[in-house]
Short mmCIF file of N, CA and C in Angstrom, two decimals:
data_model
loop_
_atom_site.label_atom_id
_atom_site.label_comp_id
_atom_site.label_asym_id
_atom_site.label_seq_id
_atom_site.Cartn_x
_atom_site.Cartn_y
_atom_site.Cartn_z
N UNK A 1 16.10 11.62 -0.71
CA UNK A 1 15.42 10.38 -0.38
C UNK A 1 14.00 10.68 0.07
N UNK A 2 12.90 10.03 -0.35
CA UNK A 2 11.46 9.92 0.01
C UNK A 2 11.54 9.64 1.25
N UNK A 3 10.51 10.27 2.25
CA UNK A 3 10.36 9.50 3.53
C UNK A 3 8.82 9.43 3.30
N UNK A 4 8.21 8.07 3.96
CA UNK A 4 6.99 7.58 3.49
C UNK A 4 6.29 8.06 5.13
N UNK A 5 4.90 8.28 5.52
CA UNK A 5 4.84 7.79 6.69
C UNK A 5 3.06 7.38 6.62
N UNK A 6 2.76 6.18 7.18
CA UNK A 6 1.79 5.33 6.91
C UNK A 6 0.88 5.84 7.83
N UNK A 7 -0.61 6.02 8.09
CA UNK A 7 -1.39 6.38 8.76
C UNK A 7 -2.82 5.45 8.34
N UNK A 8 -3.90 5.30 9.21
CA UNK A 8 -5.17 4.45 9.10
C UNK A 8 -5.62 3.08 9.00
N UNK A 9 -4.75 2.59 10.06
CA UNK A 9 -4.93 1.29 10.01
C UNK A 9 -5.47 1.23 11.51
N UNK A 10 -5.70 0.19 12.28
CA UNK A 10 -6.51 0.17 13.23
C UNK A 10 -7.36 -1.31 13.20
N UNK A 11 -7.99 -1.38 14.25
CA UNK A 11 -9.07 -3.14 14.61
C UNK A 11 -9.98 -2.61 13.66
N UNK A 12 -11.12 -3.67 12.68
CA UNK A 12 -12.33 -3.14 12.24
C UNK A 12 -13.06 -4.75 11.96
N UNK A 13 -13.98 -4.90 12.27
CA UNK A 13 -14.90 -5.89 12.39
C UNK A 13 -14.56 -6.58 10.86
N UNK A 14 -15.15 -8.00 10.90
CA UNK A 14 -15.32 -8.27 9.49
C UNK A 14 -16.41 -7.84 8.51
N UNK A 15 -15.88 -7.24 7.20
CA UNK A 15 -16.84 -6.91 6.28
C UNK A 15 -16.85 -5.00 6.22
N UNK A 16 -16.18 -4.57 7.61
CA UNK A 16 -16.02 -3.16 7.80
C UNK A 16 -14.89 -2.67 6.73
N UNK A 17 -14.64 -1.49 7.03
CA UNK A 17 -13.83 -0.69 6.08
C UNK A 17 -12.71 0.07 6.43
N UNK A 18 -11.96 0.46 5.53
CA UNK A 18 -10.23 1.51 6.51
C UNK A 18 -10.02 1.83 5.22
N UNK A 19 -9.21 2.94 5.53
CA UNK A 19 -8.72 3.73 4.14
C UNK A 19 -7.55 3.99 5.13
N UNK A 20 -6.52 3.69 4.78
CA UNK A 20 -4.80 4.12 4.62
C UNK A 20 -4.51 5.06 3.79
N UNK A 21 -3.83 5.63 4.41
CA UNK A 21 -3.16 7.17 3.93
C UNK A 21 -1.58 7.01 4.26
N UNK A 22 -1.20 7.21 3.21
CA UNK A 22 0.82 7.05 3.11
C UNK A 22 1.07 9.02 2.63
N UNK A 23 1.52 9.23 3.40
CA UNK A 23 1.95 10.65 3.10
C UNK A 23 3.71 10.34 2.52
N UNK A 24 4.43 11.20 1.65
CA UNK A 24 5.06 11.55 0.96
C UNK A 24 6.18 12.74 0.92
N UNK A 25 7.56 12.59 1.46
CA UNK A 25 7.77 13.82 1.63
C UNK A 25 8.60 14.16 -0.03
N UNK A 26 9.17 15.17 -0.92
CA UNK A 26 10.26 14.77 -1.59
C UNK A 26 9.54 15.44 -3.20
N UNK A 27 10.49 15.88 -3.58
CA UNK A 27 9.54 16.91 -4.53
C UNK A 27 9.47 15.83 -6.33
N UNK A 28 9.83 14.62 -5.95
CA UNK A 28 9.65 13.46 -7.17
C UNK A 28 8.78 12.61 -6.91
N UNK A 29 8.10 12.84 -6.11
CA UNK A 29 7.13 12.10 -5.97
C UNK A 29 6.16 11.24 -6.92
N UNK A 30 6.04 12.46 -7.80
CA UNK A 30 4.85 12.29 -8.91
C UNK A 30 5.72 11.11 -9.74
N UNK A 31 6.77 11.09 -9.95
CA UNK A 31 7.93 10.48 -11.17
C UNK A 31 7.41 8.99 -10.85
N UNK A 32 7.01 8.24 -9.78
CA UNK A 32 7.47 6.96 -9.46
C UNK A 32 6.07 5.94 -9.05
N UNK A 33 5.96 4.78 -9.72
CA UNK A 33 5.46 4.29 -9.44
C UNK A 33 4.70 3.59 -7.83
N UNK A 34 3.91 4.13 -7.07
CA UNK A 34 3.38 3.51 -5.77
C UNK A 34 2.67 2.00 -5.33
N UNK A 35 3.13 1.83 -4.51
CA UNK A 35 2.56 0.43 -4.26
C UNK A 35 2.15 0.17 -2.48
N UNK A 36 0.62 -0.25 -2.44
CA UNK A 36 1.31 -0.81 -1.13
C UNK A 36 1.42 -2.33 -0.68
N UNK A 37 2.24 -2.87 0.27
CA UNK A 37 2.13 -3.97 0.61
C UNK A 37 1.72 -4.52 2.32
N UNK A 38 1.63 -5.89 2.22
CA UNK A 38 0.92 -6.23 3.82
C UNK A 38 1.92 -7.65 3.72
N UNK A 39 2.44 -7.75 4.96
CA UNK A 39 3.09 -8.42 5.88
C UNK A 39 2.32 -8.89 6.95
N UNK A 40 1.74 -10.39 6.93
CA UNK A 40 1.10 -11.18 7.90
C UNK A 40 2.21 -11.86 8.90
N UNK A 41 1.60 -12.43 9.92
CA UNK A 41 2.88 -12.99 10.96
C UNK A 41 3.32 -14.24 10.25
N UNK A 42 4.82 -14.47 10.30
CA UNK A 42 4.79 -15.63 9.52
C UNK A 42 4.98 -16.26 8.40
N UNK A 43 4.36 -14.66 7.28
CA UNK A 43 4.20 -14.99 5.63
C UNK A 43 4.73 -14.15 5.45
N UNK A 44 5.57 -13.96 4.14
CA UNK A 44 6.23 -13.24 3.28
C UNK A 44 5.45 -11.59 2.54
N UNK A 45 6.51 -10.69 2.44
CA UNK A 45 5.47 -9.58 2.31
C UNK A 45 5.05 -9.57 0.63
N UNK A 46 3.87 -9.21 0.79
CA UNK A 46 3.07 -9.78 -0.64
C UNK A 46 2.57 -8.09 -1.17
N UNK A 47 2.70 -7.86 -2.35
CA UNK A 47 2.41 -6.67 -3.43
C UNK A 47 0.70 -6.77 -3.24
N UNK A 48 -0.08 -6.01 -2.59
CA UNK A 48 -1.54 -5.54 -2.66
C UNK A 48 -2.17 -5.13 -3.99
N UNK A 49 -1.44 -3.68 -4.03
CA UNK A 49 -1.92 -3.00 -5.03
C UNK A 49 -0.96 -2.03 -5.15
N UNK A 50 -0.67 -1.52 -6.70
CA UNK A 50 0.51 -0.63 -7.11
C UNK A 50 -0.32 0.13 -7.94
N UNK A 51 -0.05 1.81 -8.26
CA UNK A 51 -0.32 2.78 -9.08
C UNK A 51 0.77 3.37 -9.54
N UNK A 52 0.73 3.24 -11.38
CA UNK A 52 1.96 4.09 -11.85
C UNK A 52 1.61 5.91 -11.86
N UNK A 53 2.62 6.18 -12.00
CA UNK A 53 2.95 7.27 -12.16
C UNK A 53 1.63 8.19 -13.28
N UNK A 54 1.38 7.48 -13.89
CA UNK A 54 0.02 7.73 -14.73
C UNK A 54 -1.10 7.54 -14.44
N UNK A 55 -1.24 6.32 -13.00
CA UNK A 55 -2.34 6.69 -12.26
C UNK A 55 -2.86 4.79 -12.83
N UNK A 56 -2.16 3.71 -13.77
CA UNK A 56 -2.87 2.51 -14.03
C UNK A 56 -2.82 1.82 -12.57
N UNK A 57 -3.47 1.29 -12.45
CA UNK A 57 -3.63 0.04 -11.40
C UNK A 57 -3.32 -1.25 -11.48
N UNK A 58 -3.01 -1.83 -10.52
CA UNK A 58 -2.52 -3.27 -10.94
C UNK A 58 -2.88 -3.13 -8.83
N UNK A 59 -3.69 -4.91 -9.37
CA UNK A 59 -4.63 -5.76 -7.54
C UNK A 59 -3.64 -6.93 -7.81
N UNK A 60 -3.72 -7.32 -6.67
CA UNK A 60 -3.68 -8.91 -5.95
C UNK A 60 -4.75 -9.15 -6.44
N UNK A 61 -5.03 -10.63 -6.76
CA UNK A 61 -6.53 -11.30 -6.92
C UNK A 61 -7.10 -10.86 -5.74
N UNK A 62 -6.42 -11.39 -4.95
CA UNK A 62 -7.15 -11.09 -3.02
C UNK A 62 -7.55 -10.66 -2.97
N UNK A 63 -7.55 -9.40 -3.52
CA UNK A 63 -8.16 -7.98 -3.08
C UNK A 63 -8.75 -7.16 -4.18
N UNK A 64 -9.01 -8.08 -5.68
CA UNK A 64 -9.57 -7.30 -6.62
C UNK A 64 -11.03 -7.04 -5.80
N UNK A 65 -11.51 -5.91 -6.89
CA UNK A 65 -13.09 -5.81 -5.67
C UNK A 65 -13.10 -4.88 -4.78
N UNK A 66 -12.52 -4.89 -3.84
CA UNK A 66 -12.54 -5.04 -2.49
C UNK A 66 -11.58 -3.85 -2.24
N UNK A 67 -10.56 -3.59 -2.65
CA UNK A 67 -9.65 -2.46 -2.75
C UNK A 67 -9.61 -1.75 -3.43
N UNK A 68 -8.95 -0.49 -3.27
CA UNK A 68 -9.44 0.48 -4.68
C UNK A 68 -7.58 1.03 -3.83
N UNK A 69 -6.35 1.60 -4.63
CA UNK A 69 -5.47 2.24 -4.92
C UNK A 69 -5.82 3.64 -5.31
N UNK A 70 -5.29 4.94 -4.93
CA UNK A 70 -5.22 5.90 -5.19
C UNK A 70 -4.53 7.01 -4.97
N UNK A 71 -3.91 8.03 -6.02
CA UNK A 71 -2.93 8.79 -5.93
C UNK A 71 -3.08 10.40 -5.78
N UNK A 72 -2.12 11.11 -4.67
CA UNK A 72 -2.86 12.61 -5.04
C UNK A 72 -1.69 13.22 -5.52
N UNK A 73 -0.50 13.52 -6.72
CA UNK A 73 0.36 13.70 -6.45
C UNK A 73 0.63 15.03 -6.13
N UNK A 74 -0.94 16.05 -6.38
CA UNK A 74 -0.64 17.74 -5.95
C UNK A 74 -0.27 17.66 -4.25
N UNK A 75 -0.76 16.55 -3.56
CA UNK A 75 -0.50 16.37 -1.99
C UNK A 75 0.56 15.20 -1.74
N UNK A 76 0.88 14.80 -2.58
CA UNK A 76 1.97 13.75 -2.16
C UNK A 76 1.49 12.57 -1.71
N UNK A 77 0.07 12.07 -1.66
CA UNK A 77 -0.17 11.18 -1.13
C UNK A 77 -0.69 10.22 -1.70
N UNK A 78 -0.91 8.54 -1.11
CA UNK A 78 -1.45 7.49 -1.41
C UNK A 78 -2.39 7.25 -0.97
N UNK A 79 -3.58 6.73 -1.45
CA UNK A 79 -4.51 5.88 -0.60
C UNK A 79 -4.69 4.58 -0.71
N UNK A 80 -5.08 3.63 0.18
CA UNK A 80 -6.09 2.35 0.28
C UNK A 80 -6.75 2.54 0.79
N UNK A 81 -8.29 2.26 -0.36
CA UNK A 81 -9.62 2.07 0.30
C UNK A 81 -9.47 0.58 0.31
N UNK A 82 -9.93 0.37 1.61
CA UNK A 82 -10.29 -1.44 2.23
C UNK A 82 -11.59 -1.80 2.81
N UNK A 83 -12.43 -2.19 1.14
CA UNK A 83 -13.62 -2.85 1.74
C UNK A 83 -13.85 -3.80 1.90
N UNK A 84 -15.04 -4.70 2.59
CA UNK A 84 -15.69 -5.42 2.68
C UNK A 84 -14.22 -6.63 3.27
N UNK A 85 -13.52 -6.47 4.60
CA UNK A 85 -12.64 -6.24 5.11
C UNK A 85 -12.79 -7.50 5.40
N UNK A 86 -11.77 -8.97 5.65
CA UNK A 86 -11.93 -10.18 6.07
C UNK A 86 -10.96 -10.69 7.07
N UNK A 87 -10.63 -11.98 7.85
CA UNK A 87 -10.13 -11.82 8.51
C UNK A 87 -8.77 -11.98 8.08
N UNK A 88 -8.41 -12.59 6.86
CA UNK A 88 -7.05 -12.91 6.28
C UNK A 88 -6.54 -11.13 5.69
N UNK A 89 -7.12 -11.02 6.02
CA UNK A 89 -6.54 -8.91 5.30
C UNK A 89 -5.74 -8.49 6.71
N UNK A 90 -5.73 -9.47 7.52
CA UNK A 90 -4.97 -8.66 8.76
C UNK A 90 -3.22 -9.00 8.57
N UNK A 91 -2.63 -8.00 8.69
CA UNK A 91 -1.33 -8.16 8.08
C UNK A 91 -0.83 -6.28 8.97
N UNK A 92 0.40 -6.06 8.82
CA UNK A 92 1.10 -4.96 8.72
C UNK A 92 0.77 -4.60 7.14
N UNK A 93 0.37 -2.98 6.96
CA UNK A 93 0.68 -2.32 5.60
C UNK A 93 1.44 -2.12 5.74
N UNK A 94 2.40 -1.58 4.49
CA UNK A 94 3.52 -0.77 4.28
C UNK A 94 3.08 -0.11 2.63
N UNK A 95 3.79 1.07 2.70
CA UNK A 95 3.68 2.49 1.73
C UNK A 95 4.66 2.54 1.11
N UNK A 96 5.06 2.06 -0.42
CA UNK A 96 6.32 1.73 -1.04
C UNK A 96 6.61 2.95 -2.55
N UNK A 97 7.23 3.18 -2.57
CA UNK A 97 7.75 3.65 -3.60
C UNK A 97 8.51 3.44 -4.60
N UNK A 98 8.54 2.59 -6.08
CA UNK A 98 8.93 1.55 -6.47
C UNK A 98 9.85 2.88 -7.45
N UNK A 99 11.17 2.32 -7.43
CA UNK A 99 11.87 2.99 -8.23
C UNK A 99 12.26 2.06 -9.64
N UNK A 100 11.52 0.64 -9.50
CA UNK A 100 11.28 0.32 -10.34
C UNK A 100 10.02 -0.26 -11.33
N UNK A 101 10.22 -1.70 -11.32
CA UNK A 101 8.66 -2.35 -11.18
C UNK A 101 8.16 -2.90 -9.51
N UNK A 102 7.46 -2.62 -9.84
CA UNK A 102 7.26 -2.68 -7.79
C UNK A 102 6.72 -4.04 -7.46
N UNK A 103 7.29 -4.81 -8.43
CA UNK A 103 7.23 -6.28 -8.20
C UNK A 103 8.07 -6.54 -7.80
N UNK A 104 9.74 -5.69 -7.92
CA UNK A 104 10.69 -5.95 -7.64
C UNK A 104 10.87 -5.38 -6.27
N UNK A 105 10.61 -6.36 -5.81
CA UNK A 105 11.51 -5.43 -4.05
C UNK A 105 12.51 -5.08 -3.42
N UNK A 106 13.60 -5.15 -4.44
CA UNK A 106 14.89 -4.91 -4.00
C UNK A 106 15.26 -3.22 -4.37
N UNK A 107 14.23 -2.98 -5.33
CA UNK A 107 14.04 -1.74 -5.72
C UNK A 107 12.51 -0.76 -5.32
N UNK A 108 12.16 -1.35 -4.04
CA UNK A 108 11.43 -0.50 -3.32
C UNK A 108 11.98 -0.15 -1.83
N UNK A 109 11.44 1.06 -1.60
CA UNK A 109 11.64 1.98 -0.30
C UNK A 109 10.18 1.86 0.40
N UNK A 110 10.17 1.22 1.60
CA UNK A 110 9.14 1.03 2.55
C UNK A 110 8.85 2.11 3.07
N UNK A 111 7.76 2.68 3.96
CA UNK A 111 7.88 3.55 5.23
C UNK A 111 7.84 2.32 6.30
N UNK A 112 7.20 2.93 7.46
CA UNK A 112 7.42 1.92 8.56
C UNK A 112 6.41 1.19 8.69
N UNK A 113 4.99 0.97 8.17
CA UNK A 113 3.78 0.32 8.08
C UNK A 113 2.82 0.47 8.77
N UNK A 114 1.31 0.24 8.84
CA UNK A 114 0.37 0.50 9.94
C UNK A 114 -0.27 -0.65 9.76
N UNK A 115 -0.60 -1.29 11.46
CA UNK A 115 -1.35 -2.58 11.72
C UNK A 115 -2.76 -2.85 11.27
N UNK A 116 -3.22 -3.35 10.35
CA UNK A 116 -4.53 -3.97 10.08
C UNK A 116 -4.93 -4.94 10.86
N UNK A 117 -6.16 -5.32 11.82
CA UNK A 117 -6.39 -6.19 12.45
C UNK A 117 -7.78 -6.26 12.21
N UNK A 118 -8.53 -7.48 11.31
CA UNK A 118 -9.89 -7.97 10.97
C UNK A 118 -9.67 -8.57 11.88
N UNK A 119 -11.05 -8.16 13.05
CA UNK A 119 -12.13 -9.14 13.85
C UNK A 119 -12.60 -9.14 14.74
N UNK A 120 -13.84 -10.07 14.81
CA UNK A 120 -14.91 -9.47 15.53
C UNK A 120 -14.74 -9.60 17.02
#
């Protein structure tokens, strides 16, 4: 089993920036499509941005632009770059590992998430 663990989230003004880092333990790493998602208080957890296994991308409108997805699989790891940062981007991340289409969430594995908080 993958264990995910989420790092770089934190307060950042509006329009500022954060890059999330999901580390990876598990030697299949590379095999599986990544995704991460954000959980606001209240709202349902919503698909950000996902990278296959080949490295394509797939955004939220929300966040076309503005986010960039990225994979290291020689280090096991994920990134989100989060620019030009607003106040509706404040949510819990979470670091998923889609063993399928990672639209499907019944077939993703979370880690435990890190708090995003836009504002001034």
């Amino acid at each position: 089993q993958v264990q995910l663990v989420e790092s770089g989230g934190g307060l950042v003004q509006p329009g500022g920036s954060l890059r999330l880092s999901c580390a990876a333990s598990g030697r299949t790493f590379s095999r599986y499509g990544m995704g991460w998602y954000r959980q606001a208080p209240g709202k349902e957890r919503e698909l950000v941005a996902s990278i296959s296994n080949g490295g394509s991308t797939n955004y939220a409108d929300s966040v076309k632009g503005r986010f960039t997805i990225s994979r290291d699989n020689a280090k096991n790891t994920v990134h989100l770059q989060m620019n030009s940062l607003k106040p509706e981007d404040t949510a819990v991340y979470y670091c998923g590992v889609c063993y399928s289409d990672c639209r499907i969430y019944q077939y993703v594995y979370w880690g435990q998430g890190t708090q995003v908080t836009v504002s001034s």
